[in-house]
Amino acid sequence: MWDLYVPRKTGGIVMIIQSKKVWFADQFVEAQIEVKDGKIVDIYEYGTHPVDCDYGDNRILPGFIDVHCHGAYGFDTNDAKEDGLRYWVRNIVDEGVTALLATTITQSEEVLTNALKNVAKVVEDGYEGAEILGVHFEGPYLDMKYKGAQPEQYIVKPTVEQFKKYQEAANGLIKYITMATETDDDFALTRYCAENGVVVSIGHSAATSKEAVQAFAHGARSMTHVYNGMTPFNHRANGLVGAAYRMKSMYGEIICDGNHSTPLALHQFFEAKGPHYGIMVSDALMAKGSPAGSKFIFGGNEIEIYEDGSAHLTSSKGLAGSTLHINEGLRILIEEALVPVDTAINSCTKNPAACLKIDDRKGSIKVGLDADLVVLDRDYQVLQTYCMGKAMLDKN
């Protein structure tokens, strides 16, 4: 079902595009962007030079970055299929995503090892589309009570030794790990990951707010899909949600589909986090791109897609993930949750880049950075996506 891939090529493209609404310097500016060999090489005032494309009043934003997405179009990262991974990253550009972390789900050591090897092989051999920044390793080091759709029979205690094996299979591409840090004895794996450039994100966790503070002190830098898969906020027992509110310099992912968290909850989260530490994620499953009523096996469990796009376990009816498109998430944040425009845009551009420490090349429209761009109309529909300066959508 998946098309053949074209190896990733970024060089040789020279162009100038312009818009009356280019997002940089935390505002929309009338400007031209010059691109050469995959990089932004200059920015001019609107109308300075002849252009290859004038987008008028349509908005040019930095390309979207999704750090928590399991798959789409019938493919799941755990499937370990090269053609499926290539098809996914080639087509995810339709929603403006220009970079992502391929995300695993808890499974057997054999399944996870094969999944990691598959990502490493595709990255090495070449692909076209959104850049695979690495792997988000979600599980298997999770809490049983807050496991969500993660299969409990494969949940284990974290060990540095086992993680090293996984990282070797991934050829060093595990960049982000979700785990219940309260199960990490002496924070051994938390420390190891922090020392080796892997973002530790607290998630599927029963940690208290005090335990979260200790995890932060030992190297944890983020929280996974805040509100979901964690201890809730109470005025006496503040839980992980309370810790997410209180720790201003701790990044926090949040699924912005309006189902996992209401617009009010989204508003409160970003009100607490401010403009620089909230990260929109899709947590999208292989079911993305499939009609309502479709059923899939995810992590060994059957899930069904509802009319609102949410994915639910057929056994318990509980939420199991989303089919969110990031451009739609941006619309929900700005138009429904009434999150400030700069905060909403940062959540899917600058903030994930900063969390992964790649903001020196991605996440902003700035001279010297990768020419990853998305063009949106007034209804948040994607008109064009540029990956390293290459136009990815056929918009004849």
One Martini backbone bead per residue (centre of mass of N, CA, C, O) as a GRO file, in nm:
protein
  396
    1MET     BB    1   0.049   0.066  -0.007
    2TRP     BB    2   0.336   0.181  -0.047
    3ASP     BB    3   0.542   0.387  -0.174
    4LEU     BB    4   0.812   0.466  -0.317
    5TYR     BB    5   1.115   0.602  -0.261
    6VAL     BB    6   1.309   0.902  -0.221
    7PRO     BB    7   1.591   1.020  -0.167
    8ARG     BB    8   1.729   1.245   0.033
    9LYS     BB    9   1.723   1.588  -0.087
   10THR     BB   10   1.873   1.940  -0.051
   11GLY     BB   11   2.028   2.041  -0.279
   12GLY     BB   12   2.030   2.329  -0.518
   13ILE     BB   13   1.822   2.520  -0.391
   14VAL     BB   14   1.687   2.826  -0.533
   15MET     BB   15   1.501   3.086  -0.353
   16ILE     BB   16   1.211   3.316  -0.342
   17ILE     BB   17   0.992   3.412  -0.084
   18GLN     BB   18   0.663   3.560   0.004
   19SER     BB   19   0.504   3.768   0.268
   20LYS     BB   20   0.285   3.951   0.490
   21LYS     BB   21   0.321   3.670   0.688
   22VAL     BB   22   0.603   3.638   0.867
   23TRP     BB   23   0.742   3.431   1.122
   24PHE     BB   24   0.925   3.661   1.320
   25ALA     BB   25   1.008   3.804   1.606
   26ASP     BB   26   0.719   3.742   1.733
   27GLN     BB   27   0.593   3.801   1.434
   28PHE     BB   28   0.433   3.952   1.170
   29VAL     BB   29   0.604   3.990   0.853
   30GLU     BB   30   0.709   4.164   0.585
   31ALA     BB   31   0.866   3.917   0.364
   32GLN     BB   32   1.168   3.763   0.255
   33ILE     BB   33   1.294   3.433   0.148
   34GLU     BB   34   1.612   3.291   0.122
   35VAL     BB   35   1.715   2.992  -0.056
   36LYS     BB   36   1.999   2.758   0.002
   37ASP     BB   37   2.078   2.444   0.041
   38GLY     BB   38   1.844   2.426   0.284
   39LYS     BB   39   1.881   2.734   0.358
   40ILE     BB   40   1.869   3.031   0.523
   41VAL     BB   41   2.036   3.324   0.377
   42ASP     BB   42   1.787   3.537   0.370
   43ILE     BB   43   1.624   3.857   0.468
   44TYR     BB   44   1.367   4.061   0.339
   45GLU     BB   45   1.190   4.292   0.226
   46TYR     BB   46   0.911   4.339   0.086
   47GLY     BB   47   0.982   4.359  -0.267
   48THR     BB   48   1.292   4.356  -0.333
   49HIS     BB   49   1.256   4.090  -0.502
   50PRO     BB   50   1.220   3.860  -0.706
   51VAL     BB   51   0.989   3.581  -0.715
   52ASP     BB   52   0.870   3.249  -0.699
   53CYS     BB   53   0.668   3.319  -0.444
   54ASP     BB   54   0.348   3.469  -0.359
   55TYR     BB   55   0.147   3.457  -0.052
   56GLY     BB   56   0.065   3.713   0.070
   57ASP     BB   57  -0.167   3.661   0.339
   58ASN     BB   58  -0.024   3.419   0.390
   59ARG     BB   59   0.132   3.205   0.619
   60ILE     BB   60   0.469   3.190   0.744
   61LEU     BB   61   0.616   2.913   0.902
   62PRO     BB   62   0.758   2.709   1.081
   63GLY     BB   63   0.810   2.401   1.092
   64PHE     BB   64   0.680   2.126   1.220
   65ILE     BB   65   0.717   1.954   1.546
   66ASP     BB   66   0.699   1.598   1.634
   67VAL     BB   67   0.772   1.416   1.945
   68HIS     BB   68   0.472   1.250   1.935
   69CYS     BB   69   0.463   0.973   1.710
   70HIS     BB   70   0.367   0.651   1.582
   71GLY     BB   71   0.183   0.721   1.316
   72ALA     BB   72   0.042   0.630   0.984
   73TYR     BB   73  -0.127   0.489   0.728
   74GLY     BB   74  -0.091   0.191   0.880
   75PHE     BB   75   0.161   0.284   1.052
   76ASP     BB   76   0.403   0.159   1.292
   77THR     BB   77   0.695   0.171   1.446
   78ASN     BB   78   0.678  -0.135   1.552
   79ASP     BB   79   0.668  -0.274   1.261
   80ALA     BB   80   0.940  -0.252   1.097
   81LYS     BB   81   0.887  -0.081   0.815
   82GLU     BB   82   1.032   0.085   0.571
   83ASP     BB   83   0.798   0.177   0.381
   84GLY     BB   84   0.617   0.292   0.607
   85LEU     BB   85   0.811   0.514   0.707
   86ARG     BB   86   0.847   0.660   0.437
   87TYR     BB   87   0.551   0.726   0.385
   88TRP     BB   88   0.501   0.894   0.634
   89VAL     BB   89   0.723   1.124   0.593
   90ARG     BB   90   0.616   1.205   0.307
   91ASN     BB   91   0.298   1.275   0.412
   92ILE     BB   92   0.313   1.462   0.675
   93VAL     BB   93   0.346   1.735   0.517
   94ASP     BB   94   0.038   1.801   0.479
   95GLU     BB   95   0.050   1.935   0.796
   96GLY     BB   96   0.359   2.072   0.827
   97VAL     BB   97   0.560   1.851   0.884
   98THR     BB   98   0.941   1.848   0.913
   99ALA     BB   99   0.959   1.694   1.200
  100LEU     BB  100   1.047   1.385   1.393
  101LEU     BB  101   0.954   1.134   1.634
  102ALA     BB  102   0.971   0.809   1.645
  103THR     BB  103   0.722   0.616   1.820
  104THR     BB  104   0.694   0.401   2.068
  105ILE     BB  105   0.575   0.099   2.227
  106THR     BB  106   0.518  -0.119   2.444
  107GLN     BB  107   0.722  -0.418   2.433
  108SER     BB  108   0.911  -0.637   2.336
  109GLU     BB  109   1.243  -0.662   2.287
  110GLU     BB  110   1.222  -0.754   1.994
  111VAL     BB  111   1.032  -0.538   1.881
  112LEU     BB  112   1.197  -0.288   1.966
  113THR     BB  113   1.460  -0.360   1.823
  114ASN     BB  114   1.341  -0.364   1.535
  115ALA     BB  115   1.236  -0.076   1.533
  116LEU     BB  116   1.511   0.063   1.574
  117LYS     BB  117   1.655  -0.059   1.328
  118ASN     BB  118   1.465   0.062   1.117
  119VAL     BB  119   1.519   0.358   1.165
  120ALA     BB  120   1.825   0.346   1.121
  121LYS     BB  121   1.814   0.245   0.825
  122VAL     BB  122   1.652   0.473   0.696
  123VAL     BB  123   1.845   0.699   0.774
  124GLU     BB  124   2.091   0.577   0.623
  125ASP     BB  125   1.956   0.526   0.327
  126GLY     BB  126   1.700   0.706   0.294
  127TYR     BB  127   1.470   0.987   0.233
  128GLU     BB  128   1.148   1.160   0.216
  129GLY     BB  129   1.083   1.457   0.399
  130ALA     BB  130   1.054   1.440   0.701
  131GLU     BB  131   1.257   1.459   0.964
  132ILE     BB  132   1.439   1.219   1.137
  133LEU     BB  133   1.549   1.281   1.461
  134GLY     BB  134   1.434   1.007   1.589
  135VAL     BB  135   1.352   0.864   1.909
  136HIS     BB  136   1.063   0.784   2.094
  137PHE     BB  137   1.077   0.614   2.408
  138GLU     BB  138   0.782   0.452   2.498
  139GLY     BB  139   0.894   0.277   2.696
  140PRO     BB  140   0.873   0.010   2.945
  141TYR     BB  141   0.904   0.240   3.194
  142LEU     BB  142   0.621   0.197   3.374
  143ASP     BB  143   0.309   0.238   3.509
  144MET     BB  144   0.035   0.043   3.576
  145LYS     BB  145  -0.197   0.247   3.637
  146TYR     BB  146  -0.077   0.463   3.395
  147LYS     BB  147  -0.059   0.301   3.109
  148GLY     BB  148  -0.305   0.273   2.943
  149ALA     BB  149  -0.229   0.130   2.621
  150GLN     BB  150  -0.012  -0.019   2.759
  151PRO     BB  151   0.127  -0.324   2.783
  152GLU     BB  152   0.170  -0.482   3.087
  153GLN     BB  153   0.351  -0.743   3.014
  154TYR     BB  154   0.605  -0.522   2.925
  155ILE     BB  155   0.649  -0.399   3.191
  156VAL     BB  156   0.945  -0.248   3.335
  157LYS     BB  157   1.226  -0.193   3.485
  158PRO     BB  158   1.474   0.020   3.488
  159THR     BB  159   1.785  -0.007   3.291
  160VAL     BB  160   2.088   0.062   3.168
  161GLU     BB  161   2.158  -0.198   3.018
  162GLN     BB  162   1.908  -0.216   2.838
  163PHE     BB  163   1.921   0.064   2.710
  164LYS     BB  164   2.191   0.025   2.564
  165LYS     BB  165   2.079  -0.184   2.366
  166TYR     BB  166   1.873  -0.001   2.235
  167GLN     BB  167   2.073   0.221   2.143
  168GLU     BB  168   2.236   0.037   1.960
  169ALA     BB  169   2.003  -0.041   1.767
  170ALA     BB  170   1.960   0.284   1.704
  171ASN     BB  171   2.230   0.430   1.663
  172GLY     BB  172   2.165   0.675   1.876
  173LEU     BB  173   1.839   0.773   1.822
  174ILE     BB  174   1.769   0.813   2.110
  175LYS     BB  175   1.623   1.132   2.232
  176TYR     BB  176   1.360   1.015   2.388
  177ILE     BB  177   1.206   0.943   2.716
  178THR     BB  178   0.949   0.757   2.861
  179MET     BB  179   0.900   0.762   3.224
  180ALA     BB  180   0.877   0.628   3.548
  181THR     BB  181   1.089   0.770   3.770
  182GLU     BB  182   0.995   0.625   4.043
  183THR     BB  183   1.123   0.335   3.923
  184ASP     BB  184   1.415   0.468   3.938
  185ASP     BB  185   1.679   0.371   4.083
  186ASP     BB  186   1.853   0.642   4.178
  187PHE     BB  187   1.824   0.760   3.889
  188ALA     BB  188   2.003   0.605   3.680
  189LEU     BB  189   1.869   0.650   3.397
  190THR     BB  190   1.824   0.948   3.415
  191ARG     BB  191   2.121   1.022   3.435
  192TYR     BB  192   2.226   0.882   3.184
  193CYS     BB  193   2.057   1.035   2.978
  194ALA     BB  194   2.140   1.323   3.054
  195GLU     BB  195   2.453   1.263   2.995
  196ASN     BB  196   2.356   1.152   2.676
  197GLY     BB  197   2.123   1.339   2.534
  198VAL     BB  198   1.850   1.239   2.676
  199VAL     BB  199   1.526   1.294   2.707
  200VAL     BB  200   1.343   1.315   3.004
  201SER     BB  201   1.003   1.190   3.041
  202ILE     BB  202   0.730   1.215   3.235
  203GLY     BB  203   0.528   0.909   3.223
  204HIS     BB  204   0.319   0.692   3.308
  205SER     BB  205   0.267   0.812   3.618
  206ALA     BB  206   0.269   0.808   4.001
  207ALA     BB  207   0.384   1.064   4.072
  208THR     BB  208   0.458   1.310   4.262
  209SER     BB  209   0.546   1.630   4.292
  210LYS     BB  210   0.804   1.567   4.455
  211GLU     BB  211   0.915   1.349   4.262
  212ALA     BB  212   0.939   1.539   4.021
  213VAL     BB  213   1.151   1.725   4.141
  214GLN     BB  214   1.365   1.503   4.168
  215ALA     BB  215   1.381   1.434   3.870
  216PHE     BB  216   1.474   1.711   3.780
  217ALA     BB  217   1.737   1.710   3.957
  218HIS     BB  218   1.829   1.433   3.776
  219GLY     BB  219   1.730   1.532   3.450
  220ALA     BB  220   1.456   1.593   3.395
  221ARG     BB  221   1.269   1.789   3.117
  222SER     BB  222   0.981   1.637   3.096
  223MET     BB  223   0.634   1.580   2.990
  224THR     BB  224   0.385   1.350   2.915
  225HIS     BB  225   0.090   1.413   2.825
  226VAL     BB  226  -0.062   1.617   2.985
  227TYR     BB  227  -0.316   1.463   3.207
  228ASN     BB  228  -0.207   1.196   3.076
  229GLY     BB  229  -0.080   0.943   3.251
  230MET     BB  230  -0.137   1.084   3.548
  231THR     BB  231  -0.136   1.258   3.820
  232PRO     BB  232  -0.355   1.462   3.948
  233PHE     BB  233  -0.508   1.750   4.046
  234ASN     BB  234  -0.497   1.870   4.385
  235HIS     BB  235  -0.518   2.082   4.657
  236ARG     BB  236  -0.339   1.852   4.823
  237ALA     BB  237  -0.271   1.663   4.566
  238ASN     BB  238  -0.087   1.773   4.291
  239GLY     BB  239   0.083   1.612   4.125
  240LEU     BB  240   0.192   1.623   3.800
  241VAL     BB  241   0.020   1.856   3.715
  242GLY     BB  242   0.121   2.050   3.931
  243ALA     BB  243   0.418   2.033   3.840
  244ALA     BB  244   0.372   2.145   3.557
  245TYR     BB  245   0.279   2.421   3.656
  246ARG     BB  246   0.524   2.498   3.854
  247MET     BB  247   0.748   2.406   3.645
  248LYS     BB  248   0.861   2.633   3.419
  249SER     BB  249   1.139   2.461   3.310
  250MET     BB  250   0.942   2.235   3.228
  251TYR     BB  251   0.855   2.048   2.998
  252GLY     BB  252   0.535   2.001   2.803
  253GLU     BB  253   0.324   1.792   2.682
  254ILE     BB  254   0.034   1.822   2.446
  255ILE     BB  255  -0.283   1.729   2.342
  256CYS     BB  256  -0.452   1.930   2.074
  257ASP     BB  257  -0.772   1.793   2.019
  258GLY     BB  258  -1.004   1.832   2.257
  259ASN     BB  259  -1.008   1.536   2.403
  260HIS     BB  260  -0.776   1.494   2.607
  261SER     BB  261  -0.823   1.814   2.615
  262THR     BB  262  -0.968   2.082   2.683
  263PRO     BB  263  -0.961   2.407   2.609
  264LEU     BB  264  -0.937   2.489   2.905
  265ALA     BB  265  -0.694   2.307   2.974
  266LEU     BB  266  -0.508   2.427   2.764
  267HIS     BB  267  -0.510   2.712   2.869
  268GLN     BB  268  -0.399   2.650   3.156
  269PHE     BB  269  -0.133   2.529   3.071
  270PHE     BB  270  -0.021   2.780   2.908
  271GLU     BB  271  -0.049   2.978   3.138
  272ALA     BB  272   0.165   2.830   3.315
  273LYS     BB  273   0.408   2.794   3.102
  274GLY     BB  274   0.406   2.967   2.867
  275PRO     BB  275   0.596   3.029   2.563
  276HIS     BB  276   0.861   2.797   2.619
  277TYR     BB  277   0.732   2.489   2.751
  278GLY     BB  278   0.523   2.411   2.542
  279ILE     BB  279   0.415   2.096   2.371
  280MET     BB  280   0.295   1.994   2.086
  281VAL     BB  281   0.108   1.691   2.024
  282SER     BB  282  -0.040   1.405   1.871
  283ASP     BB  283  -0.024   1.097   1.933
  284ALA     BB  284  -0.025   0.940   1.674
  285LEU     BB  285  -0.159   0.687   1.489
  286MET     BB  286  -0.204   0.457   1.236
  287ALA     BB  287  -0.507   0.575   1.197
  288LYS     BB  288  -0.418   0.796   1.050
  289GLY     BB  289  -0.627   0.841   0.762
  290SER     BB  290  -0.878   0.705   0.882
  291PRO     BB  291  -1.186   0.616   0.928
  292ALA     BB  292  -1.446   0.592   1.099
  293GLY     BB  293  -1.439   0.260   1.254
  294SER     BB  294  -1.166   0.186   1.259
  295LYS     BB  295  -0.939  -0.093   1.312
  296PHE     BB  296  -0.667  -0.166   1.546
  297ILE     BB  297  -0.340  -0.266   1.640
  298PHE     BB  298  -0.209  -0.150   1.965
  299GLY     BB  299   0.009  -0.303   2.156
  300GLY     BB  300  -0.212  -0.557   2.137
  301ASN     BB  301  -0.456  -0.359   2.102
  302GLU     BB  302  -0.774  -0.271   2.037
  303ILE     BB  303  -0.881  -0.008   1.816
  304GLU     BB  304  -1.100   0.284   1.774
  305ILE     BB  305  -1.248   0.516   1.559
  306TYR     BB  306  -1.391   0.812   1.601
  307GLU     BB  307  -1.558   1.088   1.484
  308ASP     BB  308  -1.341   1.289   1.642
  309GLY     BB  309  -1.053   1.108   1.604
  310SER     BB  310  -1.042   0.925   1.829
  311ALA     BB  311  -0.882   0.673   2.029
  312HIS     BB  312  -1.008   0.344   2.134
  313LEU     BB  313  -1.060   0.102   2.340
  314THR     BB  314  -1.268  -0.169   2.303
  315SER     BB  315  -1.268  -0.279   2.599
  316SER     BB  316  -1.289   0.026   2.772
  317LYS     BB  317  -1.303   0.311   2.598
  318GLY     BB  318  -1.036   0.424   2.622
  319LEU     BB  319  -0.795   0.627   2.563
  320ALA     BB  320  -0.515   0.576   2.297
  321GLY     BB  321  -0.525   0.833   2.110
  322SER     BB  322  -0.460   0.994   1.796
  323THR     BB  323  -0.535   1.199   1.472
  324LEU     BB  324  -0.377   1.450   1.475
  325HIS     BB  325  -0.328   1.756   1.326
  326ILE     BB  326  -0.121   2.017   1.368
  327ASN     BB  327  -0.283   2.242   1.227
  328GLU     BB  328  -0.536   2.184   1.402
  329GLY     BB  329  -0.405   2.236   1.676
  330LEU     BB  330  -0.350   2.534   1.623
  331ARG     BB  331  -0.642   2.617   1.593
  332ILE     BB  332  -0.740   2.529   1.873
  333LEU     BB  333  -0.555   2.710   2.040
  334ILE     BB  334  -0.643   2.989   1.916
  335GLU     BB  335  -0.973   2.961   1.872
  336GLU     BB  336  -1.055   2.789   2.147
  337ALA     BB  337  -0.827   2.830   2.382
  338LEU     BB  338  -0.693   3.115   2.366
  339VAL     BB  339  -0.404   3.117   2.280
  340PRO     BB  340  -0.142   3.271   2.221
  341VAL     BB  341   0.014   3.291   1.928
  342ASP     BB  342   0.311   3.252   2.015
  343THR     BB  343   0.263   3.005   2.196
  344ALA     BB  344   0.139   2.820   1.981
  345ILE     BB  345   0.372   2.822   1.777
  346ASN     BB  346   0.602   2.732   1.968
  347SER     BB  347   0.480   2.442   2.038
  348CYS     BB  348   0.557   2.347   1.710
  349THR     BB  349   0.871   2.466   1.707
  350LYS     BB  350   1.073   2.600   1.917
  351ASN     BB  351   1.033   2.411   2.168
  352PRO     BB  352   1.111   2.130   2.057
  353ALA     BB  353   1.390   2.224   1.965
  354ALA     BB  354   1.495   2.307   2.246
  355CYS     BB  355   1.456   2.037   2.392
  356LEU     BB  356   1.657   1.892   2.167
  357LYS     BB  357   1.888   2.091   2.085
  358ILE     BB  358   1.800   2.223   1.764
  359ASP     BB  359   1.777   2.553   1.757
  360ASP     BB  360   2.033   2.593   1.554
  361ARG     BB  361   1.830   2.466   1.292
  362LYS     BB  362   1.540   2.477   1.431
  363GLY     BB  363   1.205   2.651   1.479
  364SER     BB  364   1.298   2.895   1.285
  365ILE     BB  365   1.312   3.213   1.122
  366LYS     BB  366   1.653   3.211   1.017
  367VAL     BB  367   1.956   3.278   0.954
  368GLY     BB  368   2.105   2.944   0.904
  369LEU     BB  369   1.861   2.779   0.890
  370ASP     BB  370   1.646   2.565   0.814
  371ALA     BB  371   1.413   2.530   0.534
  372ASP     BB  372   1.150   2.503   0.737
  373LEU     BB  373   0.818   2.527   0.598
  374VAL     BB  374   0.485   2.681   0.637
  375VAL     BB  375   0.173   2.728   0.462
  376LEU     BB  376  -0.107   2.927   0.562
  377ASP     BB  377  -0.420   2.987   0.583
  378ARG     BB  378  -0.687   3.128   0.753
  379ASP     BB  379  -0.781   2.802   0.813
  380TYR     BB  380  -0.506   2.621   0.847
  381GLN     BB  381  -0.431   2.541   0.573
  382VAL     BB  382  -0.216   2.370   0.365
  383LEU     BB  383  -0.024   2.492   0.089
  384GLN     BB  384   0.283   2.454   0.200
  385THR     BB  385   0.591   2.252   0.216
  386TYR     BB  386   0.924   2.289   0.349
  387CYS     BB  387   1.212   2.078   0.305
  388MET     BB  388   1.496   2.211   0.286
  389GLY     BB  389   1.349   2.394   0.044
  390LYS     BB  390   1.143   2.175  -0.043
  391ALA     BB  391   0.871   2.124  -0.222
  392MET     BB  392   0.606   1.883  -0.126
  393LEU     BB  393   0.357   2.009  -0.275
  394ASP     BB  394   0.102   1.963  -0.513
  395LYS     BB  395  -0.027   2.297  -0.624
  396ASN     BB  396  -0.165   2.334  -0.923
   0.00000   0.00000   0.00000
